[in-house]
Short mmCIF file of N, CA and C in Angstrom, two decimals:
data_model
loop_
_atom_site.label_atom_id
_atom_site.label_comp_id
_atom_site.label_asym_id
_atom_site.label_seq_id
_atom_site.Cartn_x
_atom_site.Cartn_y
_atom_site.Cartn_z
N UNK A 1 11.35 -15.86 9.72
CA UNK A 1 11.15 -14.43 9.83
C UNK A 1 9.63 -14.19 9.81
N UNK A 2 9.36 -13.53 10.86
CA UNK A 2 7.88 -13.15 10.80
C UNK A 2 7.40 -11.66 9.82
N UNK A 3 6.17 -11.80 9.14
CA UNK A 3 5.67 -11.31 8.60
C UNK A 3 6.08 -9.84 8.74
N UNK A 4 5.67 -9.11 10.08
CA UNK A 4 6.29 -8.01 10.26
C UNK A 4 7.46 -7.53 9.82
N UNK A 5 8.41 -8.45 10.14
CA UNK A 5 10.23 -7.95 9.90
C UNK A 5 10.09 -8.42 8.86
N UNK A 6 9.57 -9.04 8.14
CA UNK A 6 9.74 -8.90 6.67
C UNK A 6 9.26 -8.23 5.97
N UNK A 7 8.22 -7.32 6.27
CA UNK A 7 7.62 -6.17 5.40
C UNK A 7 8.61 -5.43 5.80
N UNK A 8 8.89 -4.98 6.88
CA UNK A 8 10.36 -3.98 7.43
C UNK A 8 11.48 -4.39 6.69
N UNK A 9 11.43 -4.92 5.92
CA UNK A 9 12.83 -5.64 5.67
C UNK A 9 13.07 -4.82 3.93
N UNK A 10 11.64 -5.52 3.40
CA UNK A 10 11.24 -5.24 2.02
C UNK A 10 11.42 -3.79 2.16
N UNK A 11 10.57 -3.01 3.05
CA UNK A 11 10.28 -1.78 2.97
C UNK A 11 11.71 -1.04 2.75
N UNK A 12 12.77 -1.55 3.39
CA UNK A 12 13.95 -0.32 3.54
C UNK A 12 14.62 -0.79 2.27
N UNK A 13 14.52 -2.46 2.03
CA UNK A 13 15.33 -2.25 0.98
C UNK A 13 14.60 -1.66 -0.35
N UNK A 14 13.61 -1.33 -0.63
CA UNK A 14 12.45 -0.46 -1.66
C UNK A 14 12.97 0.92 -1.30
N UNK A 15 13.00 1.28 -0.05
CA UNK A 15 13.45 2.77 -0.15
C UNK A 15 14.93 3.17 -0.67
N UNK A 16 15.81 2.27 -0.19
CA UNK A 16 17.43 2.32 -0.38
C UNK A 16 17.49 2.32 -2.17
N UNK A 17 16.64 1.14 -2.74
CA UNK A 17 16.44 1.29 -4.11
C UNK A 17 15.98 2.47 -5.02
N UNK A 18 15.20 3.22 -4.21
CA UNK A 18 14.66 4.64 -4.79
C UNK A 18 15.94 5.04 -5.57
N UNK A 19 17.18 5.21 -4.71
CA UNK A 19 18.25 6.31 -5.23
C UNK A 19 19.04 5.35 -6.12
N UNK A 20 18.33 4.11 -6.76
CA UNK A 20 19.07 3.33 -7.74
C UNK A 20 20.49 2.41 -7.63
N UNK A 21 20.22 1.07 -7.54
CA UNK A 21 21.07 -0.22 -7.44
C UNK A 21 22.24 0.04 -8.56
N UNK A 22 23.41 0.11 -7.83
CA UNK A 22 24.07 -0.28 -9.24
C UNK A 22 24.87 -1.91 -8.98
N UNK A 23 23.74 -2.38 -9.98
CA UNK A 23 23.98 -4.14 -9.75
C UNK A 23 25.04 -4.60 -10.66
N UNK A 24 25.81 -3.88 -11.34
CA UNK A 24 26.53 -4.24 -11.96
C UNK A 24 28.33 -3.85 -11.23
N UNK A 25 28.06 -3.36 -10.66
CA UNK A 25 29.29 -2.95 -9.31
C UNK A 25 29.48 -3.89 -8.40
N UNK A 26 30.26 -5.11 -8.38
CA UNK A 26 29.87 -5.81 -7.48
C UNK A 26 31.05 -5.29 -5.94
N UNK A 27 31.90 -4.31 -6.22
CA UNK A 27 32.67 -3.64 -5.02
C UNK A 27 31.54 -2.78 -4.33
N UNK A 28 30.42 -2.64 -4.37
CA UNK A 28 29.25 -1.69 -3.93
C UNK A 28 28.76 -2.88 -2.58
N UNK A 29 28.88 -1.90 -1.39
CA UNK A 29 27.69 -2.76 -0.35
C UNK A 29 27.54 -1.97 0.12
N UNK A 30 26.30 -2.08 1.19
CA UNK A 30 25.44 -1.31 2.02
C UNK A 30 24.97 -2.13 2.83
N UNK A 31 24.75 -1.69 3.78
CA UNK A 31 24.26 -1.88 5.80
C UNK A 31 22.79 -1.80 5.49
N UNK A 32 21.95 -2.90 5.72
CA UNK A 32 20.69 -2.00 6.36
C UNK A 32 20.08 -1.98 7.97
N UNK A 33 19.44 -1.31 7.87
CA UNK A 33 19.12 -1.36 9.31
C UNK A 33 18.52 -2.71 10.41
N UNK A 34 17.35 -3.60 9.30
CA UNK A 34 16.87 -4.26 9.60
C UNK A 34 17.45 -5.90 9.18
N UNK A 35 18.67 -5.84 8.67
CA UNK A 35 19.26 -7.21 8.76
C UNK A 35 20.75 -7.09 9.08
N UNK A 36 21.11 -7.98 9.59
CA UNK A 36 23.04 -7.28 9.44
C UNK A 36 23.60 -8.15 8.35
N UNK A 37 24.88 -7.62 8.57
CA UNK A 37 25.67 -7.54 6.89
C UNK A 37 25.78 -6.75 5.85
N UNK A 38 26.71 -6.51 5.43
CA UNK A 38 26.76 -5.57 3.86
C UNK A 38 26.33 -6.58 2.80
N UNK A 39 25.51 -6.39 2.42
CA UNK A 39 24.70 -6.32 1.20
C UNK A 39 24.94 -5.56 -0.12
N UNK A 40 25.23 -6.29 -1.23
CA UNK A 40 25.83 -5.55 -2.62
C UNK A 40 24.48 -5.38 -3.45
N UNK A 41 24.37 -4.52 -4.31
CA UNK A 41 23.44 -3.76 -4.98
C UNK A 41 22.53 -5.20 -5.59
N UNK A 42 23.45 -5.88 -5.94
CA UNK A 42 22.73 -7.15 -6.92
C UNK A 42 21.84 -7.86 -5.83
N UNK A 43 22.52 -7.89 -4.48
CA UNK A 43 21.73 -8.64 -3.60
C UNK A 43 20.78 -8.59 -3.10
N UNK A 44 20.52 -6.87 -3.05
CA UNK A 44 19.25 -6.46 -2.90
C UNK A 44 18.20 -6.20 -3.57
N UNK A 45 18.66 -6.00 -5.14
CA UNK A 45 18.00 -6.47 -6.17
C UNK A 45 16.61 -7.36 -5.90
N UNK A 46 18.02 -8.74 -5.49
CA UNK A 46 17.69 -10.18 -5.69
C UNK A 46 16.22 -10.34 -4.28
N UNK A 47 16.88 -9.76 -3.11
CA UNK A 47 15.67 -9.46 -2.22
C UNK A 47 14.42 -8.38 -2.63
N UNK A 48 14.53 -8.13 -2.99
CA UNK A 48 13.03 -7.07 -3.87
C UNK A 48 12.31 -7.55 -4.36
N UNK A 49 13.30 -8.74 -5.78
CA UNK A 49 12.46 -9.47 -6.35
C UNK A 49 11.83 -10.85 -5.59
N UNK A 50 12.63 -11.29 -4.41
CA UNK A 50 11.77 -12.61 -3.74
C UNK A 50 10.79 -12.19 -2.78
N UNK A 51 10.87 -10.80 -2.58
CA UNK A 51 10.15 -10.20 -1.29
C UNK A 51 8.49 -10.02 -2.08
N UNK A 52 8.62 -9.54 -3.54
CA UNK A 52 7.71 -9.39 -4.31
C UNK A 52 6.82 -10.40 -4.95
N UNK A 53 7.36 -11.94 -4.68
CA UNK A 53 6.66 -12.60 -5.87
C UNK A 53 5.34 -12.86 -4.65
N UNK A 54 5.58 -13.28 -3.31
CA UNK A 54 4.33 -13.43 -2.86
C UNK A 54 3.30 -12.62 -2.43
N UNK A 55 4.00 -10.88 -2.68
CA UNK A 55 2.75 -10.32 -2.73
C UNK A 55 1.88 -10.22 -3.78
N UNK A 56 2.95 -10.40 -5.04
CA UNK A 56 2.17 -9.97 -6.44
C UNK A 56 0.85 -11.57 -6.17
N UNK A 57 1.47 -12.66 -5.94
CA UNK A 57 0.50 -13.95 -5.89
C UNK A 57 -0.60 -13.36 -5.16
N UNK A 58 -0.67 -13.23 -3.90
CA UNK A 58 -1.71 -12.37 -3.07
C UNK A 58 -2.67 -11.34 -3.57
N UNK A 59 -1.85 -10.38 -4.88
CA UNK A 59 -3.19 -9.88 -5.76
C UNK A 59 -3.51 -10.31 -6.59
N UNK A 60 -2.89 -11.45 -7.14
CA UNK A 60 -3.81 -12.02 -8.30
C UNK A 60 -4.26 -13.08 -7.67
N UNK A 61 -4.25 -13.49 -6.70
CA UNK A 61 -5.29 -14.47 -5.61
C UNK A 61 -6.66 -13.58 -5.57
N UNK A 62 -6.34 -12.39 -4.89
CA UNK A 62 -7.51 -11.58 -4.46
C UNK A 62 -7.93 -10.71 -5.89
N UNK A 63 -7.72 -10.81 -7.02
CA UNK A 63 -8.44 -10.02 -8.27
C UNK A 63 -9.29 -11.83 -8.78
N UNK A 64 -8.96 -12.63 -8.68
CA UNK A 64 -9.33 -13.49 -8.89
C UNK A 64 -11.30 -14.27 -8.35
N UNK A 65 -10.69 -13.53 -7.02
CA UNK A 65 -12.47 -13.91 -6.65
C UNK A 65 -13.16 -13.18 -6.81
#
């Protein structure tokens, strides 16, 4: 996946998260636009948090120099 569709990717699932995951529902899924498949609250969770660890690395790369 290129860089692009993966910020697109992160981005909708960050917005869909605004109105709050319920990760403990696992009968809960949702469509997004930019991948196919229903996707359950926990799963997107789980994509937020892997979508995040290499940007957070990227600012503590760049607070670093």
């Amino acid at each position: 996946m290129d860089q692009q569709r993966f910020l697109a990717v992160l981005s909708e699932v960050a917005a869909v998260g605004q109105g709050g995951l319920q990760i403990n529902e696992p009968g809960t899924s949702r469509s997004l636009k930019t991948l196919p498949s229903d996707w359950s609250d926990l799963a997107l969770a789980c994509l937020i948090h892997v979508g995040m660890v290499p940007q957070a690395r990227e600012a503590v790369a760049a607070d670093a120099r």
